[in-house]
CSV table of C-alpha atoms in Angstrom, one decimal:
chain,number,residue,atom,x,y,z
A,209,MET,CA,12.0,18.7,21.0
A,210,ASP,CA,14.7,20.6,22.2
A,211,GLU,CA,13.6,23.0,19.6
A,212,VAL,CA,10.4,23.3,20.9
A,213,PHE,CA,11.5,23.8,25.0
A,214,ALA,CA,13.5,27.2,23.8
A,215,HIS,CA,10.8,28.3,22.0
A,216,LEU,CA,8.0,27.2,25.3
A,217,ALA,CA,10.4,28.7,27.3
A,218,VAL,CA,10.9,32.1,25.8
A,219,ASP,CA,6.6,31.8,26.2
A,220,PHE,CA,7.4,30.4,29.6
A,221,PRO,CA,10.1,33.1,31.0
A,222,HIS,CA,8.9,32.0,35.1
A,223,ALA,CA,9.7,28.5,33.8
A,224,LEU,CA,12.6,26.9,34.3
A,225,PHE,CA,12.9,24.0,31.6
A,226,LEU,CA,16.5,21.6,31.8
A,227,ARG,CA,17.1,18.5,30.2
A,228,VAL,CA,19.0,15.0,32.1
A,229,ARG,CA,20.1,12.8,30.2
A,230,ALA,CA,16.5,11.3,29.0
A,231,ALA,CA,14.2,12.7,30.8
A,232,CYS,CA,13.4,16.8,30.7
A,233,TYR,CA,12.0,18.5,33.5
A,234,LEU,CA,9.7,21.9,34.0
A,235,ALA,CA,11.4,23.0,37.3
A,236,THR,CA,9.5,25.9,38.6
A,237,PRO,CA,6.7,26.4,39.6
A,238,LEU,CA,5.2,23.2,38.3
A,239,PRO,CA,7.2,20.0,37.8
A,240,VAL,CA,7.0,18.1,34.2
A,241,LEU,CA,8.6,15.0,33.8
A,242,LEU,CA,8.7,14.3,29.7
A,243,CYS,CA,9.7,9.9,29.2
A,244,ARG,CA,9.4,8.8,25.9
A,245,GLY,CA,7.1,10.6,24.4
A,246,ARG,CA,5.1,10.8,27.5
A,247,PHE,CA,4.3,13.9,29.9
A,248,GLY,CA,2.9,14.1,33.2
A,249,ILE,CA,2.9,17.1,35.3
A,250,SER,CA,2.4,17.2,38.8
A,251,SER,CA,1.8,19.5,41.6
A,252,GLU,CA,1.9,19.4,44.8
A,253,GLY,CA,3.2,15.9,44.9
A,254,LYS,CA,0.4,15.1,42.5
A,255,THR,CA,-0.4,14.4,38.8
A,256,VAL,CA,-3.0,16.8,38.0
A,257,ASP,CA,-2.3,16.2,33.9
A,258,THR,CA,-0.3,13.8,31.1
A,259,LEU,CA,0.4,14.2,27.8
A,260,GLU,CA,1.1,10.9,24.6
A,261,GLY,CA,2.9,12.1,22.1
A,262,ALA,CA,5.3,14.5,21.1
A,263,ASN,CA,2.7,17.7,19.8
A,264,PRO,CA,3.9,21.3,21.0
A,265,ALA,CA,1.3,22.6,20.6
A,266,SER,CA,-1.0,20.3,22.6
A,267,LEU,CA,2.1,20.3,25.8
A,268,ALA,CA,2.0,24.4,25.2
A,269,ASN,CA,-1.3,24.3,26.1
A,270,LYS,CA,-1.6,22.2,28.7
A,271,VAL,CA,1.5,24.4,30.5
A,272,ALA,CA,-0.1,27.0,30.0
A,273,LYS,CA,-3.4,26.3,31.6
A,274,LEU,CA,-1.4,25.1,34.8
A,275,ALA,CA,1.2,28.0,34.8
A,276,GLY,CA,-0.4,30.6,32.5
A,277,PRO,CA,1.1,32.3,30.1
A,278,ALA,CA,3.6,35.7,30.1
A,279,ASN,CA,0.8,36.9,28.3
A,280,VAL,CA,-2.1,35.6,27.5
A,281,ALA,CA,-3.8,37.9,25.3
A,282,GLU,CA,0.0,37.2,23.1
A,283,SER,CA,-0.1,33.9,23.7
A,284,ALA,CA,-4.2,33.3,22.1
A,285,ALA,CA,-4.0,31.8,18.9
A,286,PRO,CA,-6.4,29.7,16.6
A,287,ALA,CA,-8.5,26.4,17.7
A,288,SER,CA,-6.3,24.5,15.3
A,289,LEU,CA,-3.4,24.5,18.0
A,290,GLY,CA,-4.7,25.7,20.8
A,291,VAL,CA,-6.0,28.4,22.3
A,292,ALA,CA,-3.0,28.4,25.2
A,293,ALA,CA,-0.1,27.8,23.2
A,294,GLY,CA,2.6,30.1,23.2
A,295,PRO,CA,4.0,32.8,20.3
A,296,SER,CA,7.4,31.2,20.3
A,297,VAL,CA,5.9,27.7,20.0
A,298,LEU,CA,3.5,28.2,17.8
A,299,GLU,CA,5.5,30.3,15.4
A,300,LYS,CA,8.1,27.3,15.3
A,301,VAL,CA,4.9,24.8,14.8
A,302,GLN,CA,3.3,27.0,11.9
A,303,GLU,CA,6.7,27.4,10.7
A,304,LEU,CA,8.0,23.8,10.3
A,305,ALA,CA,4.7,22.9,9.0
A,306,GLN,CA,4.9,25.4,6.7
A,307,GLN,CA,8.8,24.0,5.5
A,308,ASN,CA,6.9,20.9,5.3
A,309,GLY,CA,3.9,22.1,3.2
A,310,SER,CA,6.5,23.6,0.6
A,311,SER,CA,8.1,20.3,0.0
A,312,ALA,CA,5.7,18.5,-0.1
A,313,ALA,CA,4.1,20.7,-2.9
A,314,GLY,CA,7.8,20.0,-5.1
A,315,SER,CA,8.1,17.3,-4.3
A,316,ALA,CA,4.7,16.9,-5.5
A,317,THR,CA,5.0,19.1,-8.5
A,318,ALA,CA,8.1,16.6,-9.3
A,319,LEU,CA,6.5,13.2,-9.8
A,320,ASN,CA,3.6,15.5,-12.1
A,321,LYS,CA,5.8,16.2,-14.1
A,322,ARG,CA,7.0,12.4,-14.5
A,323,LEU,CA,3.9,10.8,-15.0
A,324,GLU,CA,2.9,13.1,-17.7
A,325,GLN,CA,6.3,12.3,-19.2
A,326,LEU,CA,5.7,8.9,-19.0
A,327,VAL,CA,2.0,9.1,-19.5
A,328,ASN,CA,3.2,10.6,-23.2
A,329,SER,CA,5.9,8.6,-24.1
A,330,HIS,CA,4.2,6.0,-26.0
A,331,ALA,CA,1.2,6.6,-28.3
A,332,VAL,CA,-0.1,3.5,-26.4
A,333,ILE,CA,1.5,3.0,-23.3
A,334,LEU,CA,0.0,0.5,-20.3
A,335,PHE,CA,0.9,0.4,-16.8
A,336,MET,CA,0.9,-2.7,-16.2
A,337,LYS,CA,2.3,-5.9,-13.5
A,338,GLY,CA,5.4,-7.3,-14.7
A,339,ASN,CA,5.9,-6.6,-19.1
A,340,PRO,CA,4.3,-7.6,-21.7
A,341,GLU,CA,6.3,-11.2,-21.6
A,342,GLU,CA,6.1,-12.2,-18.3
A,343,PRO,CA,2.8,-10.5,-16.9
A,344,ARG,CA,2.4,-11.1,-13.3
A,345,CYS,CA,-0.8,-10.7,-12.9
A,346,GLY,CA,-4.7,-12.1,-14.6
A,347,PHE,CA,-6.0,-8.5,-15.6
A,348,SER,CA,-2.3,-7.0,-17.3
A,349,ARG,CA,-2.4,-10.2,-19.1
A,350,ARG,CA,-5.3,-9.9,-20.5
A,351,VAL,CA,-5.1,-6.1,-21.8
A,352,VAL,CA,-1.7,-7.6,-23.0
A,353,ASP,CA,-3.5,-10.1,-25.1
A,354,ILE,CA,-6.5,-7.4,-26.5
A,355,LEU,CA,-3.6,-5.3,-28.0
A,356,LYS,CA,-1.8,-7.9,-29.2
A,357,LYS,CA,-5.0,-9.0,-30.8
A,358,GLU,CA,-5.9,-5.6,-32.1
A,359,GLY,CA,-2.0,-5.4,-33.6
A,360,VAL,CA,-1.4,-1.6,-31.5
A,361,GLU,CA,2.4,-1.7,-31.0
A,362,PHE,CA,2.4,0.0,-27.8
A,363,GLY,CA,4.8,0.9,-24.9
A,364,SER,CA,4.5,-0.3,-21.1
A,365,PHE,CA,5.6,0.3,-17.4
A,366,ASP,CA,6.0,-1.9,-14.9
A,367,ILE,CA,4.5,-0.6,-11.9
A,368,LEU,CA,6.1,-3.0,-9.3
A,369,SER,CA,9.2,-1.9,-9.5
A,370,ASP,CA,8.8,1.8,-9.3
A,371,ASN,CA,6.0,2.3,-6.3
A,372,GLU,CA,6.4,6.3,-6.7
A,373,VAL,CA,4.7,5.7,-10.0
A,374,ARG,CA,2.0,3.3,-8.7
A,375,GLU,CA,0.6,5.1,-6.2
A,376,GLY,CA,1.3,8.4,-7.8
A,377,LEU,CA,-0.7,7.3,-11.4
A,378,LYS,CA,-3.7,6.5,-8.9
A,379,LYS,CA,-4.1,10.4,-8.7
A,380,PHE,CA,-2.7,11.9,-11.4
A,381,SER,CA,-5.7,9.5,-13.4
A,382,ASN,CA,-8.3,9.1,-10.2
A,383,TRP,CA,-8.2,5.5,-11.4
A,384,PRO,CA,-7.2,3.4,-8.0
A,385,THR,CA,-6.1,-0.1,-10.1
A,386,PHE,CA,-4.0,-1.4,-12.9
A,387,PRO,CA,-4.2,-1.2,-15.3
A,388,GLN,CA,-3.8,0.9,-16.8
A,389,LEU,CA,-4.0,2.0,-20.3
A,390,TYR,CA,-3.4,6.0,-21.4
A,391,CYS,CA,-3.6,7.0,-26.0
A,392,ASN,CA,-2.2,10.2,-26.6
A,393,GLY,CA,-1.9,10.6,-23.0
A,394,GLU,CA,-5.1,10.3,-22.2
A,395,LEU,CA,-7.0,7.1,-19.8
A,396,LEU,CA,-8.8,4.9,-22.3
A,397,GLY,CA,-9.2,3.1,-18.6
A,398,GLY,CA,-8.8,-0.6,-17.2
A,399,CYS,CA,-9.4,-4.4,-18.1
A,400,ASP,CA,-12.8,-4.3,-18.0
A,401,ILE,CA,-12.9,-1.4,-20.1
A,402,VAL,CA,-10.7,-2.5,-22.6
A,403,ILE,CA,-12.1,-6.0,-22.6
A,404,ALA,CA,-15.6,-4.4,-23.5
A,405,MET,CA,-14.4,-2.1,-25.5
A,406,HIS,CA,-12.5,-5.1,-27.5
A,407,GLU,CA,-15.5,-7.0,-27.9
A,408,SER,CA,-17.9,-3.4,-28.9
A,409,GLY,CA,-14.9,-2.6,-31.5
A,410,GLU,CA,-14.9,0.5,-29.6
A,411,LEU,CA,-11.5,-0.1,-29.2
A,412,LYS,CA,-10.1,0.0,-32.7
A,413,ASP,CA,-12.9,2.5,-33.3
A,414,VAL,CA,-10.7,4.3,-30.9
A,415,LEU,CA,-7.3,4.0,-31.5
A,416,LYS,CA,-8.2,5.1,-35.1
A,417,GLU,CA,-9.5,8.2,-34.1
A,418,HIS,CA,-5.8,9.0,-32.1
A,419,ASN,CA,-4.3,8.0,-35.6
A,420,ILE,CA,-2.5,4.7,-33.8
A,421,PRO,CA,-1.1,2.7,-36.7
A,422,LEU,CA,-3.2,-0.9,-36.7
A,423,ARG,CA,-1.8,-3.4,-38.4
A,424,PRO,CA,-3.6,-6.2,-40.5
A,425,GLU,CA,-4.9,-8.6,-38.8
A,426,GLY,CA,-2.5,-12.2,-39.1
A,427,SER,CA,0.0,-9.9,-39.8
A,428,LYS,CA,3.1,-10.3,-38.0
A,429,ILE,CA,4.1,-7.6,-34.9
A,430,GLU,CA,7.3,-6.4,-33.7
A,431,GLU,CA,6.2,-8.7,-30.5
A,432,PRO,CA,5.7,-12.1,-30.6
A,433,VAL,CA,2.2,-13.1,-30.1
A,434,LEU,CA,0.3,-16.1,-31.0
A,435,SER,CA,-2.9,-14.7,-32.7
A,436,GLU,CA,-6.3,-16.0,-31.8
A,437,SER,CA,-6.4,-19.1,-34.9
A,438,ALA,CA,-2.5,-19.5,-33.9
A,439,SER,CA,-3.6,-20.5,-30.4
A,440,GLU,CA,-6.8,-22.4,-30.9
A,441,LYS,CA,-5.0,-24.5,-33.0
A,442,SER,CA,-2.3,-25.4,-30.0
A,443,THR,CA,-4.5,-25.5,-27.5
A,444,GLU,CA,-5.7,-28.8,-30.0
A,445,GLN,CA,-2.6,-29.7,-30.6
A,446,ILE,CA,-2.3,-30.7,-26.8
A,447,GLY,CA,-5.7,-31.9,-26.4
A,448,LEU,CA,-7.9,-29.0,-25.0
A,449,THR,CA,-10.9,-29.7,-27.5
A,450,GLU,CA,-14.1,-27.0,-27.2
A,451,ALA,CA,-15.4,-29.3,-24.4
A,452,GLN,CA,-12.5,-29.0,-22.3
A,453,LYS,CA,-12.6,-25.5,-23.0
A,454,VAL,CA,-15.8,-24.9,-21.9
A,455,ARG,CA,-15.2,-26.5,-18.9
A,456,LEU,CA,-12.6,-25.2,-18.0
A,457,GLU,CA,-14.1,-21.5,-18.0
A,458,ASN,CA,-17.5,-23.0,-16.3
A,459,LEU,CA,-14.8,-24.2,-13.2
A,460,THR,CA,-13.0,-20.5,-13.4
A,461,ASN,CA,-16.5,-19.1,-13.4
A,462,SER,CA,-18.2,-21.4,-10.9
A,463,ASN,CA,-18.0,-18.9,-8.1
A,464,PRO,CA,-16.7,-14.8,-7.9
A,465,VAL,CA,-14.1,-15.7,-6.2
A,466,MET,CA,-11.9,-18.6,-6.9
A,467,ILE,CA,-8.8,-20.7,-6.3
A,468,PHE,CA,-7.5,-23.2,-7.8
A,469,ILE,CA,-5.3,-25.8,-5.3
A,470,LYS,CA,-3.5,-28.6,-4.6
A,471,GLY,CA,-5.1,-30.5,-1.5
A,472,SER,CA,-8.4,-28.3,0.0
A,473,PRO,CA,-9.1,-25.6,2.6
A,474,GLU,CA,-8.8,-27.8,5.4
A,475,GLU,CA,-6.0,-30.1,3.9
A,476,PRO,CA,-3.7,-27.9,1.6
A,477,LYS,CA,-0.6,-30.1,-0.1
A,478,CYS,CA,1.7,-27.6,-1.0
A,479,GLY,CA,2.6,-24.7,1.1
A,480,PHE,CA,2.2,-21.8,-1.6
A,481,SER,CA,-2.0,-22.7,-1.5
A,482,GLY,CA,-1.8,-23.1,2.3
A,483,LYS,CA,-1.0,-19.3,1.8
A,484,VAL,CA,-3.3,-18.4,-0.2
A,485,ILE,CA,-5.7,-19.8,1.8
A,486,HIS,CA,-5.1,-18.0,5.0
A,487,ILE,CA,-5.0,-15.0,3.0
A,488,LEU,CA,-8.7,-14.9,2.0
A,489,LYS,CA,-9.4,-16.6,5.2
A,490,GLN,CA,-8.2,-14.0,7.2
A,491,GLU,CA,-9.6,-11.0,5.4
A,492,LYS,CA,-12.8,-13.2,5.6
A,493,ILE,CA,-13.3,-13.5,1.2
A,494,PRO,CA,-15.9,-16.0,0.7
A,495,PHE,CA,-14.8,-18.3,-1.8
A,496,SER,CA,-14.3,-22.1,-3.4
A,497,SER,CA,-11.3,-24.1,-3.8
A,498,PHE,CA,-11.0,-26.8,-6.7
A,499,ASP,CA,-8.5,-29.5,-6.0
A,500,ILE,CA,-5.7,-29.9,-8.6
A,501,LEU,CA,-4.8,-32.5,-8.0
A,502,SER,CA,-7.9,-35.1,-8.2
A,503,ASP,CA,-8.5,-34.2,-11.9
A,504,ASP,CA,-5.4,-33.3,-14.8
A,505,GLU,CA,-7.3,-33.1,-17.5
A,506,VAL,CA,-8.0,-29.5,-15.6
A,507,ARG,CA,-4.7,-29.5,-14.2
A,508,GLN,CA,-3.0,-29.3,-17.4
A,509,GLY,CA,-5.6,-27.7,-19.1
A,510,LEU,CA,-6.2,-24.6,-16.9
A,511,LYS,CA,-2.1,-24.0,-17.2
A,512,VAL,CA,-2.8,-24.1,-21.3
A,513,LEU,CA,-6.5,-21.5,-20.8
A,514,SER,CA,-4.5,-19.3,-18.2
A,515,ASN,CA,-1.2,-19.2,-19.8
A,516,TRP,CA,0.0,-19.7,-16.1
A,517,PRO,CA,2.7,-22.5,-15.6
A,518,SER,CA,2.0,-23.2,-11.9
A,519,TYR,CA,-0.1,-23.7,-8.9
A,520,PRO,CA,-2.1,-22.0,-7.1
A,521,GLN,CA,-4.8,-19.5,-9.3
A,522,VAL,CA,-6.7,-17.4,-8.5
A,523,TYR,CA,-9.6,-16.5,-10.5
A,524,ILE,CA,-12.5,-13.2,-9.2
A,525,LYS,CA,-15.1,-13.1,-11.7
A,526,GLY,CA,-13.6,-15.7,-13.7
A,527,GLU,CA,-10.1,-13.3,-14.5
A,528,LEU,CA,-6.7,-14.9,-13.5
A,529,VAL,CA,-5.5,-12.7,-10.4
A,530,GLY,CA,-2.1,-15.0,-10.3
A,531,GLY,CA,-0.7,-17.1,-8.0
A,532,SER,CA,0.5,-16.7,-4.4
A,533,ASP,CA,2.9,-14.3,-4.6
A,534,ILE,CA,0.8,-11.6,-6.4
A,535,VAL,CA,-2.4,-12.5,-3.2
A,536,MET,CA,0.1,-11.9,-0.9
A,537,GLU,CA,1.4,-8.4,-2.7
A,538,MET,CA,-2.1,-7.3,-2.8
A,539,HIS,CA,-2.8,-8.8,0.4
A,540,LYS,CA,-0.1,-7.0,2.3
A,541,SER,CA,-1.2,-4.0,0.1
A,542,GLY,CA,-4.7,-3.6,0.8
A,543,GLU,CA,-5.2,-3.7,-3.3
A,544,LEU,CA,-7.3,-6.8,-2.8
A,545,LYS,CA,-10.0,-5.5,-0.6
A,546,LYS,CA,-10.4,-3.1,-2.8
A,547,VAL,CA,-10.6,-5.1,-6.3
A,548,LEU,CA,-12.9,-7.1,-4.2
A,549,SER,CA,-15.0,-4.1,-3.1
A,550,GLU,CA,-15.0,-3.2,-6.8
A,551,LYS,CA,-16.5,-6.1,-7.7
A,552,GLY,CA,-19.1,-6.3,-5.5
A,553,ILE,CA,-17.6,-9.4,-3.8
A,554,ILE,CA,-17.3,-7.2,0.0
A,555,PRO,CA,-18.4,-4.2,1.7
A,556,LYS,CA,-15.9,-1.6,1.1
A,557,GLU,CA,-13.7,-1.3,3.7
A,558,SER,CA,-14.0,1.4,6.1
A,559,LEU,CA,-10.2,3.0,6.5
A,560,GLU,CA,-10.8,2.9,9.6
A,561,ASP,CA,-11.0,-0.9,9.6
A,562,ARG,CA,-8.3,-0.7,7.5
A,563,LEU,CA,-5.8,0.3,9.6
A,564,LYS,CA,-7.0,-0.7,12.1
A,565,ALA,CA,-6.7,-4.8,10.4
A,566,LEU,CA,-3.2,-2.9,9.7
A,567,ILE,CA,-2.1,-2.2,13.1
A,568,SER,CA,-2.6,-5.4,14.2
A,569,SER,CA,-2.2,-7.9,11.5
A,570,SER,CA,1.6,-8.1,13.8
A,571,PRO,CA,1.8,-7.9,17.5
A,572,VAL,CA,4.7,-6.0,16.3
A,573,MET,CA,4.3,-3.8,13.8
A,574,LEU,CA,6.8,-1.0,12.1
A,575,PHE,CA,4.7,1.6,9.4
A,576,MET,CA,7.7,3.1,8.0
A,577,LYS,CA,9.6,4.1,4.8
A,578,GLY,CA,10.7,1.3,2.6
A,579,ASN,CA,11.0,-2.0,4.1
A,580,PRO,CA,13.0,-4.0,6.3
A,581,ASP,CA,15.8,-5.3,3.6
A,582,ALA,CA,15.6,-1.6,1.9
A,583,PRO,CA,14.9,0.8,4.6
A,584,ARG,CA,13.8,4.6,2.5
A,585,CYS,CA,15.0,6.9,4.6
A,586,GLY,CA,17.4,7.1,8.3
A,587,PHE,CA,14.9,6.9,10.6
A,588,SER,CA,13.4,3.8,9.7
A,589,SER,CA,16.9,2.9,9.1
A,590,LYS,CA,17.4,3.2,12.6
A,591,VAL,CA,14.6,1.5,14.2
A,592,VAL,CA,14.6,-1.4,12.4
A,593,ASN,CA,17.9,-2.1,13.8
A,594,ALA,CA,17.1,-1.4,17.0
A,595,LEU,CA,14.3,-4.1,16.9
A,596,LYS,CA,16.8,-6.4,15.0
A,597,GLY,CA,18.9,-5.7,17.7
A,598,ALA,CA,17.1,-6.3,20.2
A,599,GLY,CA,16.1,-9.9,18.5
A,600,VAL,CA,12.2,-9.1,18.1
A,601,SER,CA,10.1,-10.2,15.4
A,602,PHE,CA,7.7,-8.0,13.6
A,603,GLY,CA,5.5,-6.9,11.1
A,604,SER,CA,6.4,-3.9,8.5
A,605,PHE,CA,4.0,-2.0,5.9
A,606,ASP,CA,5.7,0.5,3.6
A,607,ILE,CA,3.3,3.8,3.6
A,608,LEU,CA,5.4,5.1,0.8
A,609,SER,CA,2.8,2.6,-1.4
A,610,ASN,CA,-0.3,3.5,0.1
A,611,GLU,CA,-0.9,7.7,0.5
A,612,GLU,CA,-4.5,7.0,2.2
A,613,VAL,CA,-2.5,4.7,4.9
A,614,ARG,CA,0.5,7.5,5.5
A,615,GLN,CA,-2.2,10.1,5.4
A,616,GLY,CA,-4.9,8.1,7.5
A,617,LEU,CA,-2.7,7.0,9.8
A,618,LYS,CA,-1.9,9.9,11.1
A,619,THR,CA,-4.9,10.6,12.4
A,620,TYR,CA,-6.0,8.0,13.9
A,621,SER,CA,-2.5,8.1,15.9
A,622,ASN,CA,-2.4,11.7,16.4
A,623,TRP,CA,1.4,11.0,15.2
A,624,PRO,CA,2.5,13.5,13.1
A,625,THR,CA,5.5,11.3,11.9
A,626,PHE,CA,6.9,8.5,10.8
A,627,PRO,CA,8.4,5.8,11.1
A,628,GLN,CA,5.6,5.1,14.1
A,629,LEU,CA,5.6,1.5,15.7
A,630,TYR,CA,2.7,-0.6,17.4
A,631,TYR,CA,2.6,-3.4,20.1
A,632,LYS,CA,-0.2,-5.6,20.0
A,633,SER,CA,-1.9,-2.8,18.4
A,634,GLU,CA,-1.2,0.4,20.7
A,635,LEU,CA,1.2,3.1,19.5
A,636,MET,CA,4.8,3.1,20.8
A,637,GLY,CA,6.5,6.1,19.2
A,638,GLY,CA,8.8,7.0,16.8
A,639,CYS,CA,12.3,6.7,16.4
A,640,ASP,CA,13.6,8.7,19.5
A,641,ILE,CA,11.6,6.9,21.8
A,642,VAL,CA,12.4,3.3,20.3
A,643,LEU,CA,16.0,4.3,20.4
A,644,GLU,CA,15.7,5.3,24.0
A,645,MET,CA,14.4,2.3,25.4
A,646,GLU,CA,16.9,0.3,23.2
A,647,LYS,CA,19.8,2.6,25.9
A,648,THR,CA,17.4,1.2,28.6
A,649,GLY,CA,17.3,-2.2,27.6
A,650,GLU,CA,13.5,-2.1,28.2
A,651,LEU,CA,12.9,-2.2,23.4
A,652,LYS,CA,13.4,-6.0,24.8
A,653,SER,CA,12.1,-6.4,27.7
A,654,THR,CA,8.5,-5.2,26.8
A,655,LEU,CA,8.3,-6.4,23.2
A,656,SER,CA,9.6,-10.1,24.5
A,657,GLU,CA,6.6,-10.3,26.7
């Protein structure tokens, strides 16, 4: 804010601005105390106005309303920036906005160019969670299996390895979920569409129209994969009969959200099962469960049917989503509710409701760039170190992982930058405020209440 005060001094030459340690004062004719982003304006010993947060235009407006600008005509400005703010500070605000806009535009252009190169890097490319040998979600696994059955040679990109690509591709393709399948640079669709095209024979026709070579069914392809007949044979060898297969499929489809766990929702018998149950209950998602410890035939058979070796296993409309780690990741990013709403299982959540849920997900919640173990900006790193130094436990959300949350939170909090620290769902401020509170010891005392 120092630079803004300098510009305020130009707009209001009759006022004197001083900086004393962590607090700033407007001495005459109105005393203004500025501390930790909280501004109090007093007149004749009484507080007449306040301002929360570092908002240069609003601060200028409030000072001008009480002190009067040097030249009202010159101080006029668009309503979006406030009619009372002086021309110098407004010019600075507009300059910073223009710089930020230019920087963001350049970054977006570079990302789009990178995404174009990626989607065109192979004739057929799948953006998925994990890789073809080790898919990390059931939907990705299903598409991989289909492509292998179709005899398609394809490239893949693990969107879990690069969050910039993961979030950028959602906008680039206007497709909110993964996996995403591209052919000659064009999006074919996600899991549901690929399944439907495969079952109708349309996928093979589309690939042929795009001159994608398909290996004859049953011939050897470069990536080792069991053919459909070989898969059936392998299940028979371990004792999975057709009747057992039908039973397992009926179980996975017995409820829109079905979890196979150790124990019951009331008494889970392993920590991973307990975590999944906690997430589903926290999200208020209706689900049914099956205790795999009560039926060894189901326990062993489901591993074969799903090609997933461990428990718990979570299914959405009969499709394997994954285990506890994937569900936890989807829950943290907000993707779990998004998938469930797209499948028509739960009502669509508004952005405001989602932001409120994220903010209240931990008593002390930090919205930052990166995560506490790997911050992706210096300001976020400083706040993390301050919280750790004060011995404060806190939750975090990587705003680089979700552009909707990133932009929405700016409006929701009326705070334009990150990191943002919340305590008991109330915004405390950004980096400067947190560091100042750390110096005075207020950070530890406040967050330890």
